[in-house]
Short mmCIF file of C-alpha atoms in Angstrom, two decimals:
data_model
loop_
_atom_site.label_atom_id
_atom_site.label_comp_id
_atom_site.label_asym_id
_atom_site.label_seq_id
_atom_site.Cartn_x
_atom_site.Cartn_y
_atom_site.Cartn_z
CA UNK L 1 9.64 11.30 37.69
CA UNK L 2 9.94 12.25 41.28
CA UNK L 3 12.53 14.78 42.99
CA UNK L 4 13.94 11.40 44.95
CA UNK L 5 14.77 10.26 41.03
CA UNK L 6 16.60 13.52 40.32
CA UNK L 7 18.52 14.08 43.33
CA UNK L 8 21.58 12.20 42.32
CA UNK L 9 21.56 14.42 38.73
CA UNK L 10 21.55 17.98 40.96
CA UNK L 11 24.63 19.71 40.63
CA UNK L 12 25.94 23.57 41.74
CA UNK L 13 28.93 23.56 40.10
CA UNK L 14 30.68 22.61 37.07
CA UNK L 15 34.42 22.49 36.08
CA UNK L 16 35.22 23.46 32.36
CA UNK L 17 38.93 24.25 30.33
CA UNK L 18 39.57 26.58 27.42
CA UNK L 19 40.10 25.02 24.29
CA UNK L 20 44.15 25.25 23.66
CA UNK L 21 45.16 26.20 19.93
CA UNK L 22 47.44 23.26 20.08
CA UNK L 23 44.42 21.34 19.84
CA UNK L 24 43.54 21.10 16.30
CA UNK L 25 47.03 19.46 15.39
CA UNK L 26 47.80 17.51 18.42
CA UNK L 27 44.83 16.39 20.13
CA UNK L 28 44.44 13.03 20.14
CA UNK L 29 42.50 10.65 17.72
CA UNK L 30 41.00 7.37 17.90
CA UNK L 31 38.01 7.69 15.84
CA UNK L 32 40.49 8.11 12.69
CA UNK L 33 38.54 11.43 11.40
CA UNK L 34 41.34 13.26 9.77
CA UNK L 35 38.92 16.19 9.31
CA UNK L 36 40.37 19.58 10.62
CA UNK L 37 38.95 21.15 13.57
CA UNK L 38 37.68 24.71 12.91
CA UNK L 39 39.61 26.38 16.10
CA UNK L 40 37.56 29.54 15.74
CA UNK L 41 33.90 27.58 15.53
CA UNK L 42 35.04 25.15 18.14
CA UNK L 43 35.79 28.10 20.19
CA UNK L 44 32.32 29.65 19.67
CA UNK L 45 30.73 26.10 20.68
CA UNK L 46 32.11 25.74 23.61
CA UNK L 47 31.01 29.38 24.78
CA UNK L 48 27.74 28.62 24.03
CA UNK L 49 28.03 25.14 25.91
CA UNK L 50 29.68 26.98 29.28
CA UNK L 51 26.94 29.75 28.62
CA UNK L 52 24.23 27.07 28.88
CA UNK L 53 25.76 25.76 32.04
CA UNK L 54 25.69 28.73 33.71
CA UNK L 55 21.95 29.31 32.23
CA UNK L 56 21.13 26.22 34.57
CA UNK L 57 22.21 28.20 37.55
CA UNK L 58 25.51 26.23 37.98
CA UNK L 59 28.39 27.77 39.01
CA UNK L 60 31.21 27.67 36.13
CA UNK L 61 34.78 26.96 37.37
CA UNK L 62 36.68 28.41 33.69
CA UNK L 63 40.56 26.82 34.32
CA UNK L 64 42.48 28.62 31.29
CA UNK L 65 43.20 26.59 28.07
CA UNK L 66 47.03 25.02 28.82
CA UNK L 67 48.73 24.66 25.69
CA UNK L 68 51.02 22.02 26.71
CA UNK L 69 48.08 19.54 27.07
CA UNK L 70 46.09 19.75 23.66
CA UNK L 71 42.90 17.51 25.12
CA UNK L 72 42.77 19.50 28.41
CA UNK L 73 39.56 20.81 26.95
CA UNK L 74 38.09 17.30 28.06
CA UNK L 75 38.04 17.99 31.53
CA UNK L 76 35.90 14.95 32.42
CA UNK L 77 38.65 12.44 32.32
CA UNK L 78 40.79 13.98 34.69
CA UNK L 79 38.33 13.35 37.87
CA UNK L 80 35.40 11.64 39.27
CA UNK L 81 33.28 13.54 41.36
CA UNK L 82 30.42 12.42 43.20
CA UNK L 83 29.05 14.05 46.40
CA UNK L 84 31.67 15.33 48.69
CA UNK L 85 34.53 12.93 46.89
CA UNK L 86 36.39 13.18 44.15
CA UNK L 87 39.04 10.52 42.62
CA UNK L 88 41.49 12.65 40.46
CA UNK L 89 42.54 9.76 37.55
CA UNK L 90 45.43 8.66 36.10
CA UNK L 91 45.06 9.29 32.44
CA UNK L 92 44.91 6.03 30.14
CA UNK L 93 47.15 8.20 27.72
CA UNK L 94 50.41 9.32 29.05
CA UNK L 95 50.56 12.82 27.23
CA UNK L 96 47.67 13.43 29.11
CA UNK L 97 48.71 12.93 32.54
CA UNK L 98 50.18 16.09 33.33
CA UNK L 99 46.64 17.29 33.40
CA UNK L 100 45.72 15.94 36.16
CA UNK L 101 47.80 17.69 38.92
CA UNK L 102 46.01 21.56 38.00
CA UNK L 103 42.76 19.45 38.45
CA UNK L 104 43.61 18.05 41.99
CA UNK L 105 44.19 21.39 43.34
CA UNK L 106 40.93 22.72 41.72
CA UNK L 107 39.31 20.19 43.49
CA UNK L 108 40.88 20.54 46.94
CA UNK L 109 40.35 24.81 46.62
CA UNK L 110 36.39 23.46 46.20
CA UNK L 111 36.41 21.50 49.71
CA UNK L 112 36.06 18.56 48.59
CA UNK L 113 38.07 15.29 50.05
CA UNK L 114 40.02 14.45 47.29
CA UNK L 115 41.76 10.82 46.33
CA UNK L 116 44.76 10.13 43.75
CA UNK L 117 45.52 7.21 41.44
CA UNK L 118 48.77 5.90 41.25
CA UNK L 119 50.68 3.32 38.92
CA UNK L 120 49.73 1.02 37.50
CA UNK L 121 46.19 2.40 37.70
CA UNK L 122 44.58 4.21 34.83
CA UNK L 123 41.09 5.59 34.77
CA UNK L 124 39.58 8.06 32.34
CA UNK L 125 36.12 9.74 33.38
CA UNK L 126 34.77 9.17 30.08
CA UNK L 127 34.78 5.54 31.28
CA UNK L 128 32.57 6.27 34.08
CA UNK L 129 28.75 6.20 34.21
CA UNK L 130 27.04 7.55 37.49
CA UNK L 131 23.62 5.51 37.14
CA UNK L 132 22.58 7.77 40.04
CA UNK L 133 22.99 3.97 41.77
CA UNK L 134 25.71 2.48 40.83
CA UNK L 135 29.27 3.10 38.57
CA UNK L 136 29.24 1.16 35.19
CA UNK L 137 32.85 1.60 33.79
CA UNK L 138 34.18 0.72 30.74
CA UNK L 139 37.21 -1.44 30.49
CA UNK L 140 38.73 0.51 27.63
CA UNK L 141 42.09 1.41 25.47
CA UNK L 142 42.33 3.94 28.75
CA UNK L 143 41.18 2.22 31.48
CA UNK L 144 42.34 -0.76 33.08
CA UNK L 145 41.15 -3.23 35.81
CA UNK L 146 43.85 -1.42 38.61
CA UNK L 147 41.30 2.01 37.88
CA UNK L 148 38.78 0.16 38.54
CA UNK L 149 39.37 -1.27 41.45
CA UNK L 150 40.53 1.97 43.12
CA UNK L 151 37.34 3.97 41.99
CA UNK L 152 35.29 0.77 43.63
CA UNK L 153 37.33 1.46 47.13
CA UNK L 154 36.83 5.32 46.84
CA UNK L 155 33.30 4.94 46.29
CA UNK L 156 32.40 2.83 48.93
CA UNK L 157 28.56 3.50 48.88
CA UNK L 158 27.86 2.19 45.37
CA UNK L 159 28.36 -1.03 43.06
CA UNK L 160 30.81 -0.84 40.88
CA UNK L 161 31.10 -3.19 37.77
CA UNK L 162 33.56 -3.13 34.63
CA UNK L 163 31.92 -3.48 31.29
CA UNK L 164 34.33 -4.26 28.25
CA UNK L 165 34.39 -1.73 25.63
CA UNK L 166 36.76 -2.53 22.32
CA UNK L 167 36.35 0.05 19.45
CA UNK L 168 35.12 3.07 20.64
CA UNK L 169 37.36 5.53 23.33
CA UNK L 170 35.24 5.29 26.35
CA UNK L 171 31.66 3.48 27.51
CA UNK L 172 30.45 6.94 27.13
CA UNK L 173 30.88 7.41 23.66
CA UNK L 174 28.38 4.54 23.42
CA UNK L 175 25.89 5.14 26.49
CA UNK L 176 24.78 7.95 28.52
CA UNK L 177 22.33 8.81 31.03
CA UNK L 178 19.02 10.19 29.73
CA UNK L 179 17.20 10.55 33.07
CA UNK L 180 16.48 8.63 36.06
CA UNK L 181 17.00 4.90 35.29
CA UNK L 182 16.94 5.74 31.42
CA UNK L 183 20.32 5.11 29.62
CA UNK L 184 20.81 6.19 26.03
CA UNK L 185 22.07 3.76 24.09
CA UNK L 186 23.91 4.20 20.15
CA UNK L 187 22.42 1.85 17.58
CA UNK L 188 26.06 0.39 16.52
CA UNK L 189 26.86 -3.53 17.24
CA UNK L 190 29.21 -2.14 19.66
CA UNK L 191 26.80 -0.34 21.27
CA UNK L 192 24.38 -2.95 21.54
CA UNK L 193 26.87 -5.67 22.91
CA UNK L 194 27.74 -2.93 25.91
CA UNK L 195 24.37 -2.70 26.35
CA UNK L 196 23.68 -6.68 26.54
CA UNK L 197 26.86 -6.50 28.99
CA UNK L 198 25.38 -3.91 30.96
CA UNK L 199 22.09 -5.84 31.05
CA UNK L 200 23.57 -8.91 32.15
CA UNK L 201 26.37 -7.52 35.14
CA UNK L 202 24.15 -4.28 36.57
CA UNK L 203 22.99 -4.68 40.01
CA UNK L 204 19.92 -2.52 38.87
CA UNK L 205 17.16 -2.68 36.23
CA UNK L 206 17.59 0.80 33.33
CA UNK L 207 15.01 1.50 30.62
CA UNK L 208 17.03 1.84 27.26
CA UNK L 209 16.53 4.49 24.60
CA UNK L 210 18.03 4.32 21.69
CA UNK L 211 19.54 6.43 19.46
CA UNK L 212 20.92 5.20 15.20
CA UNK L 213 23.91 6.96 15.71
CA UNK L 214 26.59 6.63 18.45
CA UNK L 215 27.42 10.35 18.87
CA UNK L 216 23.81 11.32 19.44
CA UNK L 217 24.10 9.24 22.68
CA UNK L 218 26.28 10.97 24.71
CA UNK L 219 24.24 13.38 26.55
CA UNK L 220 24.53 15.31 29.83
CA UNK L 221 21.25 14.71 32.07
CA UNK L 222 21.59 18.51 34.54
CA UNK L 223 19.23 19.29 36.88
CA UNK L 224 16.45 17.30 35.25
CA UNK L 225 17.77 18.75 31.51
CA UNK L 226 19.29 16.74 29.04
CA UNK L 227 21.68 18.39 26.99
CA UNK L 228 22.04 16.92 23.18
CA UNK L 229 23.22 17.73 20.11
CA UNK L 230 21.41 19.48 16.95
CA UNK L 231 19.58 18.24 14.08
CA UNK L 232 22.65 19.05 11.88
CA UNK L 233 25.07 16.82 13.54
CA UNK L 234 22.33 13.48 14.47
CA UNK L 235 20.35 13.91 11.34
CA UNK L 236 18.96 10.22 12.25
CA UNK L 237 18.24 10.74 16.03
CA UNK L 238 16.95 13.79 15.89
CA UNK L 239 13.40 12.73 15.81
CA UNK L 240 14.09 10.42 19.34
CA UNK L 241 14.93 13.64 21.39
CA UNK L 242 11.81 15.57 19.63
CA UNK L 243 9.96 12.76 21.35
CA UNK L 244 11.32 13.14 24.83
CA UNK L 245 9.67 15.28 27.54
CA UNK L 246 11.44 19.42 27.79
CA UNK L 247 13.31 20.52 29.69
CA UNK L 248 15.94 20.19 26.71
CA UNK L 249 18.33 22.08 25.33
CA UNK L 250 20.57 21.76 21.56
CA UNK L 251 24.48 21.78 22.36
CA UNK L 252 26.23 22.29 19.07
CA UNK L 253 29.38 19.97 19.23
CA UNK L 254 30.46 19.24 15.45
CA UNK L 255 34.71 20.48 15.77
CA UNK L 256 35.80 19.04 19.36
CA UNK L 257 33.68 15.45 17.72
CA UNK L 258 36.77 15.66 15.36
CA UNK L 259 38.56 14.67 18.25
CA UNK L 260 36.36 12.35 19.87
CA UNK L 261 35.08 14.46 22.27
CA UNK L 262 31.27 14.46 23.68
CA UNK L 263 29.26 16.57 25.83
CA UNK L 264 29.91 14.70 29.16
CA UNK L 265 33.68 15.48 27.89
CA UNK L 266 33.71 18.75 28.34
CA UNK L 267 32.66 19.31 32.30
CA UNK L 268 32.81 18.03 35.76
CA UNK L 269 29.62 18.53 37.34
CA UNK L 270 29.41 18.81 41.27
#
């Protein structure tokens, strides 16, 4: 692994959001866990995750938790970033979509050129993998051919191709990166037809690693770190990150799950 193969996973900066304590009762669901979220231990799990941010060097952005938006904690959807550009989205869920204005003017304050989605257009981040060489992005419950078109035309430089995902929320709750032309892969039949999609429509070649349960593959690759999640939560994966090279780090992520959210959920990275 060779600093050419990292330097599309180098970030500065990250963008998080306070958890709001409307959250617990009316965040949204897909997964159908009707578990409570534990406000108070979700709270102390996300410290720890902004803490390990800024333990990378990054620079943390902190916007304030807005109670009027209940998933603004999952920042990721509201914006692609890559270099210099960002693409602020059009939510796929319409009580969502008010989020997205605070985040355009975060962006803009940080310099960089920023682009907007309009109707009919929707796009949520946690649709978009950054292969480091091309976008993969799931054609989802929240994002629709329109999005991707207009992240293909803002993103000029790289491929672009649309991969169907039915089931789960986003292509990220089924795939993330693990490192430089590695993508971690769930071991559902969901998961695997992405992946056989992916194989098929990439323009480039990725090692797959995978992982028995779905949650255990959303991981965030920093700085040549790959953040996962503990022993408690991926009782069956576990042993597959023991096996992969340090630097890595356990993010506890158990309450915000609940709600469907990840680790790539809950920053932008810049």
């Amino acid at each position: 692994m060779n600093g050419n193969d990292l330097s599309k996973f180098r970030y500065d900066k990250a963008i998080v959001c306070g958890i709001p304590s409307s959250l617990p009762a009316a965040a949204q669901r897909q997964s159908g866990c009707l578990e409570p979220v534990n406000l108070s231990k979700a709270l102390n799990q996300h410290a720890n995750y902004v803490r390990a941010l800024k333990n990378m060097g990054l620079k943390v952005i902190e916007l304030t938790a807005d109670e009027q938006y209940p998933d603004c904690v999952f920042v990721e959807d509201a914006a692609v970033v890559c270099g210099d550009i960002a693409l602020v989205c059009r939510l796929g869920h319409p009580t969502r979509r008010g989020e997205s204005a605070r985040m355009k003017t975060v962006l803009q304050e940080l310099g960089l050129s920023v682009e907007e989605m309009e109707h009919p257009a929707t796009l949520d981040g946690g649709d978009v993998l950054f292969t480091g060489k091309e976008f993969l992005v799931g054609l989802s419950k929240r994002t629709n051919q329109q999005g991707v078109h207009i992240l293909a035309k803002t993103f000029g430089d790289y491929p672009v191709t649309a991969i169907s995902v039915s089931n789960h929320l986003h292509l990220k709750s089924l795939m993330s990166m693990a490192g430089p032309d590695t993508v971690l892969v769930g071991g559902s039949s969901e998961a695997d037809d992405v992946w056989n999609e992916v194989e098929k429509k990439a323009k480039f070649k990725y090692e797959k690693l995978t992982v028995p349960e779905d949650k255990a593959a959303n991981c965030l690759f920093v700085n040549g770190t790959l953040f996962h999640l503990t022993s408690a939560e991926i009782p069956r994966s576990y042993e597959v990150f023991k096996q992969l090279p340090d630097p890595k780090i356990e993010v506890e992520n158990s309450e915000l799950h609940k709600v469907d959210g990840g680790l790539t959920c809950l920053s932008i990275l810049i």
